[in-house]
Amino acid sequence: MGLYPYADRFPVVRDFPQQGRPRADILAEIEAMSEIEDSPYHEGKISGSIYSGDEAHYHFLNEVFGHYSHANVLQRDMYPSATRFEGEIIAMTADMMHGGAVPGGTVCGVLTSGGTESLMNPLLVYREWGRERGITAPNLVMPVTAHPGLLKGAHYFGIEVRLAEVTDRFVADMASVRSLVDENTVALAGSAGTYPHGLIDPIEELSDLALERGINLHVDGCLGGFILAWGQDLGYDVPVFDFRLPGVTSISADTHKYGFGLKGSSVLLYRTPELRRLQYFIVPDWPGGLYTSPGMSGSRSGGIIAAAWASMVSLGREGYLAIAGDIFRTAAEISDAVRSFPEMRVLGDPFFNVAFTTTDDSGLDIFLVNDFLASRRWRMNGLQKPSALHFCVTRPNTQPGVVDRFRIDLAEAIQYAKDQQGTKARSGAFYASGVTTDQIASGMSWWLDATQTVPPT
Ligand SMILES: Cc1ncc(COP(=O)(O)O)c(C=O)c1O
């Protein structure tokens, strides 16, 4: 497959075509490729990535998108509907995060292009916040498990990152966090939940520390926000991580993950408009006209915003609760399935994203386990420090039969790891790609190859 996937089936475009091609041909190619690539998710074997998987929902969102796909939200006068969608998405998300509980109801927000942007913007804000207080060498304290989007933001904005340790339950170790805070700390960050293990950092204690030090606290709910928010209503013991905690100054939550919108949207909430104001960028005297921009992007698609809004208002609380109920239940069943094997253990106490690995006693390589699972078209995410896999449960995984299939395949995968002990695993810990270094070097995606060559069982 290499760097030219589909070269055996379709012409490779190497220079600008002189003449255009018929739309029908192009659509046929698009349909062929997307059908191949989407087939494993329909079987419910993908961790994360595809959050809704409801074809009818996607068709509806695509229809909504189509009405505004060409619209540029920057042109506010042309598209007042975008102002409505954006305001209402933020209002709904603030409500979900108990923004109304803030005295005076000051919680506000912005829409961004995704989780990474929703992590970078608050860092800019907290750097500016620090500057206003004379802090010229700002630092951010966060656990090692926090998402690299924060490292990226800190890198872009010249903020030092101080990485705190995690406990043996894989959440922020508060003693470690506390030891790293000093007079130049502008913010703390914690996750609800973390990408690697799906766990919720001790946000209440982080909030207390932020208040004690008079600094900011960002809660990364990019992955977990739109799923964990429903946990308490469903009767799960999900700790409070939102604006009910007075030290929380910003929260990110991705509409393009468990918000079930189309890819390219996320919500970033601030406790006060004063904080949000610090992310605005204004050039009053530019020859092109007074330039004002609320975030990093310039032009933005109205279609994505309309689709995020449509996802939220079409499902409503009841829709989200029903799906979340299925996801919490399935994740618990996956945890139980993993724990039923003496060679395996679950990391921490997850609600929706189950990280697991082999026990020390078993001496088995978790990536050999993964190799076998991949041959059965499962796509788990590989982790490191410690080596582990996670199964981030989404709606397609809640289909009947998926957990049973997982249990059966995991049993065989453990046997495979025993048989292959001492050999080098093909898979490894690669965020979002699931490929090995060898395969990256040769430009090959081993997992996609596996899904195309190994028939489903
Ligand atoms: C906890 C967490 N934060 C942030 C992100 C970044 O989101 P995005 O990929 O939309 O930029 C992710 C992505 O998985 C995540 O899991």
XYZ file of C-alpha atoms and ligand atoms in Angstrom:
473
model
C 0.000 0.000 0.000
C 2.777 2.445 1.008
C 2.469 6.128 0.260
C 0.265 5.445 -2.738
C -2.729 3.617 -1.365
C -5.144 2.449 -4.034
C -2.501 2.805 -6.761
C -3.475 -0.702 -7.864
C -7.118 0.300 -8.313
C -7.252 3.943 -9.265
C -5.016 6.314 -11.238
C -2.469 8.193 -9.145
C -2.587 11.954 -9.723
C 0.995 13.165 -10.046
C 0.448 16.528 -11.681
C -2.427 18.923 -12.228
C -4.912 17.257 -14.613
C -5.510 19.208 -17.806
C -9.152 18.235 -18.009
C -11.661 17.576 -15.301
C -13.174 14.140 -14.748
C -16.849 13.225 -14.747
C -18.436 13.611 -11.328
C -19.932 10.134 -11.494
C -16.452 8.546 -11.839
C -15.128 10.545 -8.954
C -18.065 9.613 -6.761
C -17.629 5.943 -7.616
C -14.001 6.092 -6.445
C -14.927 7.943 -3.288
C -17.642 5.415 -2.477
C -15.318 2.467 -3.070
C -12.595 3.836 -0.782
C -14.903 4.958 1.997
C -16.735 1.629 2.024
C -13.482 -0.283 2.485
C -12.261 2.053 5.178
C -15.516 2.239 7.133
C -16.249 -1.479 7.135
C -14.457 -2.333 10.446
C -16.362 0.326 12.333
C -19.672 -1.108 11.232
C -18.556 -4.334 12.936
C -18.002 -2.386 16.179
C -14.313 -3.270 16.377
C -12.756 0.192 16.443
C -11.655 1.919 19.640
C -12.628 5.616 19.665
C -12.482 7.575 16.411
C -16.036 6.879 15.184
C -18.244 8.186 17.958
C -21.794 7.938 16.636
C -21.633 5.513 13.742
C -25.378 5.978 13.251
C -25.788 6.182 9.487
C -29.129 7.983 9.713
C -27.574 10.568 12.035
C -24.671 11.083 9.625
C -27.003 11.457 6.652
C -28.989 14.047 8.529
C -25.840 15.962 9.521
C -24.523 15.778 5.968
C -27.756 17.283 4.725
C -27.466 20.086 7.264
C -23.800 20.553 6.330
C -24.734 20.830 2.670
C -26.802 23.942 3.300
C -23.800 25.796 4.718
C -20.735 23.943 3.390
C -19.796 26.966 1.275
C -20.620 29.532 3.976
C -17.795 31.381 5.694
C -18.707 32.154 9.287
C -16.296 35.064 9.155
C -18.939 36.908 7.133
C -21.230 37.425 10.102
C -23.483 39.849 8.257
C -24.180 37.263 5.539
C -24.798 34.380 7.905
C -26.574 35.483 11.081
C -27.648 31.844 11.433
C -24.036 30.999 12.317
C -24.211 33.439 15.212
C -27.357 31.678 16.348
C -25.832 28.176 16.013
C -22.638 29.153 17.754
C -24.392 30.921 20.627
C -26.773 28.032 21.153
C -24.044 25.355 21.004
C -22.113 27.270 23.647
C -25.248 27.764 25.769
C -26.116 24.047 25.617
C -22.557 22.988 26.441
C -22.338 25.504 29.294
C -25.617 24.125 30.636
C -24.274 20.552 30.391
C -21.178 21.684 32.318
C -23.319 23.389 34.967
C -22.273 26.852 33.873
C -25.564 28.128 35.262
C -24.290 27.191 38.714
C -21.725 29.990 38.470
C -22.957 33.014 40.425
C -24.073 35.652 37.964
C -24.095 33.124 35.132
C -20.914 34.384 33.502
C -19.810 31.189 31.739
C -19.190 31.879 28.056
C -17.262 30.272 25.259
C -16.034 29.942 21.708
C -16.253 27.285 19.043
C -13.010 25.871 17.726
C -11.929 23.450 15.045
C -11.221 20.603 17.456
C -9.764 19.473 20.737
C -6.225 20.616 20.078
C -7.350 24.176 19.348
C -9.547 24.067 22.446
C -6.438 23.237 24.472
C -4.173 25.780 22.829
C -6.459 28.791 23.138
C -6.715 28.718 26.938
C -2.943 28.539 27.164
C -2.678 31.752 25.186
C -5.272 33.238 27.517
C -3.428 32.142 30.640
C -0.128 33.471 29.298
C -1.797 36.835 28.681
C -3.432 36.626 32.104
C 0.037 36.107 33.571
C 1.485 39.035 31.621
C -1.148 41.316 33.096
C 0.213 40.262 36.484
C 3.858 40.729 35.546
C 4.624 37.030 34.939
C 7.118 36.929 32.085
C 8.236 33.285 32.319
C 4.921 31.484 32.765
C 4.567 27.803 33.493
C 1.761 25.262 33.315
C 1.544 22.302 35.692
C -0.216 19.168 34.483
C 0.052 15.400 34.868
C 2.081 13.420 32.316
C -1.139 11.877 31.039
C -2.567 15.234 29.851
C -3.000 15.494 26.104
C -0.034 16.595 23.911
C -2.236 19.374 22.534
C -1.348 21.200 25.752
C 2.354 20.604 25.147
C 1.878 21.926 21.626
C 0.090 25.046 22.864
C 2.760 25.651 25.486
C 5.431 25.219 22.816
C 3.718 27.699 20.485
C 3.159 30.283 23.198
C 6.441 30.037 25.081
C 5.056 28.484 28.256
C 7.135 26.103 30.335
C 5.382 22.803 31.038
C 5.964 21.059 34.351
C 4.863 17.455 34.249
C 3.473 15.979 37.437
C 3.482 12.277 38.191
C 0.402 10.119 38.311
C -0.601 7.766 41.119
C -0.834 3.991 40.800
C -4.465 4.655 39.777
C -3.094 6.681 36.810
C -4.541 10.062 37.812
C -2.682 13.237 38.809
C -0.634 12.846 41.968
C -1.566 15.968 43.909
C 1.652 15.995 45.964
C 3.596 16.051 42.715
C 1.377 18.774 41.230
C 1.701 20.886 44.357
C 5.492 20.539 44.413
C 5.764 21.963 40.890
C 3.635 25.087 41.390
C 5.488 28.338 41.988
C 4.928 32.072 41.588
C 5.240 31.786 37.788
C 2.538 29.147 37.454
C -0.328 30.640 35.474
C -2.464 27.531 35.242
C -3.010 23.908 36.164
C -4.573 21.393 33.811
C -6.356 18.129 34.442
C -8.449 15.818 32.307
C -11.933 14.370 32.401
C -11.028 11.893 31.115
C -7.507 11.299 29.987
C -6.770 10.046 26.499
C -4.511 7.160 27.583
C -6.642 5.638 30.339
C -9.974 7.476 30.165
C -9.645 8.478 33.818
C -10.686 11.614 35.654
C -7.938 13.534 37.425
C -8.741 14.771 40.957
C -10.347 17.912 39.574
C -11.813 18.955 42.922
C -8.380 18.950 44.516
C -6.899 20.742 41.508
C -9.677 23.304 41.843
C -8.874 23.811 45.527
C -5.204 24.256 44.693
C -5.988 26.719 41.901
C -8.115 28.789 44.299
C -5.499 28.607 47.020
C -2.818 29.890 44.636
C -5.083 32.318 42.795
C -4.329 30.697 39.428
C -6.333 29.129 36.600
C -7.436 25.552 35.991
C -8.252 24.119 32.594
C -10.248 20.892 32.515
C -9.650 18.920 29.337
C -13.008 17.356 28.624
C -12.264 17.131 24.893
C -12.621 13.386 24.912
C -14.746 12.771 27.975
C -16.800 15.942 28.373
C -19.790 14.958 26.269
C -19.931 11.446 27.754
C -18.932 11.828 31.409
C -21.359 14.750 31.783
C -24.244 12.249 31.704
C -22.688 9.783 34.148
C -24.251 11.076 37.368
C -27.734 11.191 35.825
C -27.223 7.574 34.782
C -26.381 6.622 38.356
C -22.614 6.257 37.949
C -20.261 7.581 40.567
C -18.605 10.116 38.240
C -16.855 12.806 40.287
C -17.752 16.444 39.647
C -15.317 17.998 37.169
C -17.166 21.035 35.811
C -18.036 24.625 36.736
C -19.633 23.485 39.990
C -16.043 23.487 41.223
C -15.141 27.127 41.848
C -11.502 26.810 40.781
C -12.308 25.568 37.270
C -11.710 28.489 34.902
C -12.058 26.767 31.523
C -13.344 23.491 30.080
C -12.949 22.030 26.604
C -15.461 19.510 25.235
C -15.470 18.205 21.695
C -18.676 18.245 19.724
C -16.855 16.154 17.114
C -16.290 13.297 19.571
C -19.102 12.271 21.958
C -21.077 15.332 20.839
C -21.646 13.218 17.693
C -21.125 16.168 15.327
C -19.036 16.096 12.165
C -15.252 16.309 12.411
C -13.912 19.806 12.902
C -15.682 21.254 15.919
C -15.161 21.630 19.644
C -16.375 23.928 22.404
C -14.148 25.898 24.729
C -15.864 27.402 27.749
C -14.513 30.095 30.068
C -15.795 30.937 33.509
C -15.792 34.653 32.691
C -15.900 36.911 29.616
C -12.761 38.622 30.953
C -10.800 35.439 30.347
C -12.336 34.866 26.916
C -11.501 38.431 25.944
C -7.800 37.565 26.269
C -8.008 35.190 23.320
C -9.451 37.756 20.921
C -7.118 39.259 18.349
C -7.770 42.720 16.960
C -5.931 44.859 14.397
C -7.761 48.204 14.253
C -5.746 49.936 11.533
C -5.111 47.227 8.948
C -5.542 48.509 5.348
C -7.957 45.615 4.738
C -10.246 46.984 7.408
C -10.704 46.630 11.139
C -9.721 43.020 11.799
C -11.245 41.161 14.709
C -10.865 37.459 15.273
C -12.026 35.461 18.284
C -9.687 32.504 17.820
C -6.967 30.929 15.750
C -8.869 30.315 12.544
C -9.691 32.867 9.903
C -12.360 31.542 7.567
C -14.505 28.802 9.071
C -17.116 26.527 7.542
C -20.691 27.307 8.468
C -21.518 23.701 7.635
C -19.532 22.261 10.524
C -21.130 24.639 13.009
C -24.638 23.976 11.694
C -23.998 20.217 11.916
C -22.734 20.430 15.514
C -25.845 22.407 16.453
C -28.115 19.968 14.593
C -26.512 17.007 16.359
C -27.177 18.523 19.765
C -30.739 19.703 19.182
C -31.765 16.561 17.327
C -30.613 14.231 20.115
C -31.432 16.403 23.106
C -30.595 15.333 26.646
C -32.660 12.184 26.267
C -30.798 11.117 23.144
C -27.383 11.700 24.721
C -28.396 9.940 27.930
C -29.637 6.882 26.041
C -26.414 6.540 24.030
C -24.253 7.297 27.070
C -26.122 4.600 29.020
C -25.212 2.051 26.336
C -21.598 3.208 26.305
C -21.151 3.119 30.108
C -22.724 -0.358 30.207
C -20.572 -1.672 27.352
C -17.391 -0.230 28.872
C -18.196 -1.994 32.154
C -18.700 -5.250 30.244
C -15.388 -4.781 28.421
C -13.659 -4.176 31.780
C -15.241 -7.336 33.156
C -14.198 -9.285 30.073
C -10.583 -8.139 30.478
C -10.587 -8.869 34.222
C -11.912 -12.370 33.598
C -8.439 -13.353 32.331
C -5.818 -13.812 35.060
C -3.136 -12.657 32.588
C -4.774 -9.245 32.150
C -5.495 -6.164 34.247
C -7.446 -2.937 33.789
C -5.672 0.343 34.565
C -7.570 2.477 37.085
C -11.364 2.634 37.282
C -12.630 3.687 33.852
C -16.173 4.631 32.819
C -15.937 4.711 29.024
C -12.345 4.239 27.876
C -10.866 1.001 29.174
C -7.071 0.729 29.289
C -5.696 -2.719 29.922
C -2.458 -4.631 29.879
C -0.902 -7.947 30.824
C -0.038 -8.679 34.444
C 3.599 -8.712 35.469
C 3.187 -12.320 36.562
C 2.059 -13.399 33.095
C 5.181 -11.932 31.480
C 3.199 -11.528 28.248
C 3.752 -8.773 25.696
C 0.534 -6.752 25.349
C 1.510 -5.823 21.802
C 1.551 -9.485 20.783
C -1.974 -9.618 22.184
C -2.739 -6.607 20.013
C -1.191 -8.213 16.922
C -3.677 -11.031 17.176
C -6.616 -8.727 17.893
C -5.695 -6.693 14.810
C -5.726 -9.824 12.678
C -9.351 -10.162 13.796
C -9.967 -6.567 12.683
C -9.962 -5.036 16.160
C -8.299 -1.638 16.236
C -7.160 -0.893 19.765
C -4.962 2.088 20.662
C -1.431 1.299 21.844
C -0.086 3.074 24.955
C 3.303 3.293 26.642
C 4.671 3.869 30.151
C 3.306 1.338 30.854
C 2.750 -0.591 27.643
C -0.986 -1.124 27.340
C -3.947 -0.891 24.991
C -7.088 1.080 25.357
C -10.561 0.359 24.086
C -12.380 3.678 23.984
C -15.991 2.571 23.765
C -18.186 4.437 21.312
C -21.697 3.836 20.016
C -20.760 1.276 17.309
C -19.183 -0.898 20.031
C -22.499 -1.101 21.881
C -24.074 -3.332 19.223
C -25.205 -6.752 20.438
C -22.506 -9.399 20.193
C -19.482 -7.070 20.169
C -18.450 -7.703 23.780
C -18.864 -11.471 23.383
C -16.759 -11.400 20.216
C -14.134 -9.333 22.048
C -13.987 -11.827 24.922
C -13.557 -14.763 22.535
C -10.887 -13.004 20.464
C -9.061 -11.769 23.555
C -8.836 -15.345 24.854
C -7.230 -16.408 21.583
C -5.020 -13.330 21.558
C -3.654 -14.216 25.004
C -2.914 -17.735 23.782
C -1.199 -16.262 20.715
C 0.959 -14.033 22.950
C 1.940 -17.113 24.963
C 2.816 -19.051 21.817
C 4.784 -16.159 20.351
C 6.518 -15.116 23.576
C 9.981 -13.744 22.809
C 9.170 -12.718 19.244
C 8.938 -9.062 18.257
C 5.425 -7.668 18.118
C 4.350 -5.911 14.931
C 2.225 -3.331 16.722
C 3.318 -0.744 19.266
C 2.349 2.439 21.067
C 1.486 4.956 18.385
C -1.072 7.656 18.953
C -3.777 7.648 16.342
C -1.888 5.604 13.793
C -1.536 2.082 15.167
C 1.507 1.305 13.054
C 5.016 0.160 13.913
C 8.215 2.065 13.248
C 9.139 -0.396 10.531
C 5.874 0.190 8.811
C 6.082 3.942 9.206
C 9.519 3.763 7.582
C 8.116 1.819 4.671
C 5.059 4.040 4.564
C 2.746 1.154 5.332
C -0.244 1.068 7.571
C -0.123 -2.461 8.859
C -3.557 -2.330 10.414
C -5.281 -1.254 7.242
C -3.449 -3.999 5.390
C -4.644 -6.474 7.983
C -8.226 -5.348 7.675
C -8.123 -5.751 3.950
C -6.392 -9.104 3.787
C -7.803 -10.993 6.752
C -11.383 -12.057 6.184
C -13.781 -11.308 9.017
C -14.448 -14.250 11.284
C -8.213 14.068 26.236
C -8.037 14.641 24.864
N -7.789 15.950 24.722
C -7.595 16.517 23.517
C -7.656 15.773 22.367
C -7.379 16.415 21.048
O -8.492 16.439 20.246
P -8.383 16.666 18.658
O -7.821 15.401 18.109
O -9.799 16.922 18.273
O -7.499 17.810 18.391
C -7.938 14.409 22.461
C -8.020 13.587 21.258
O -8.257 12.399 21.308
C -8.118 13.824 23.737
O -8.347 12.519 23.887
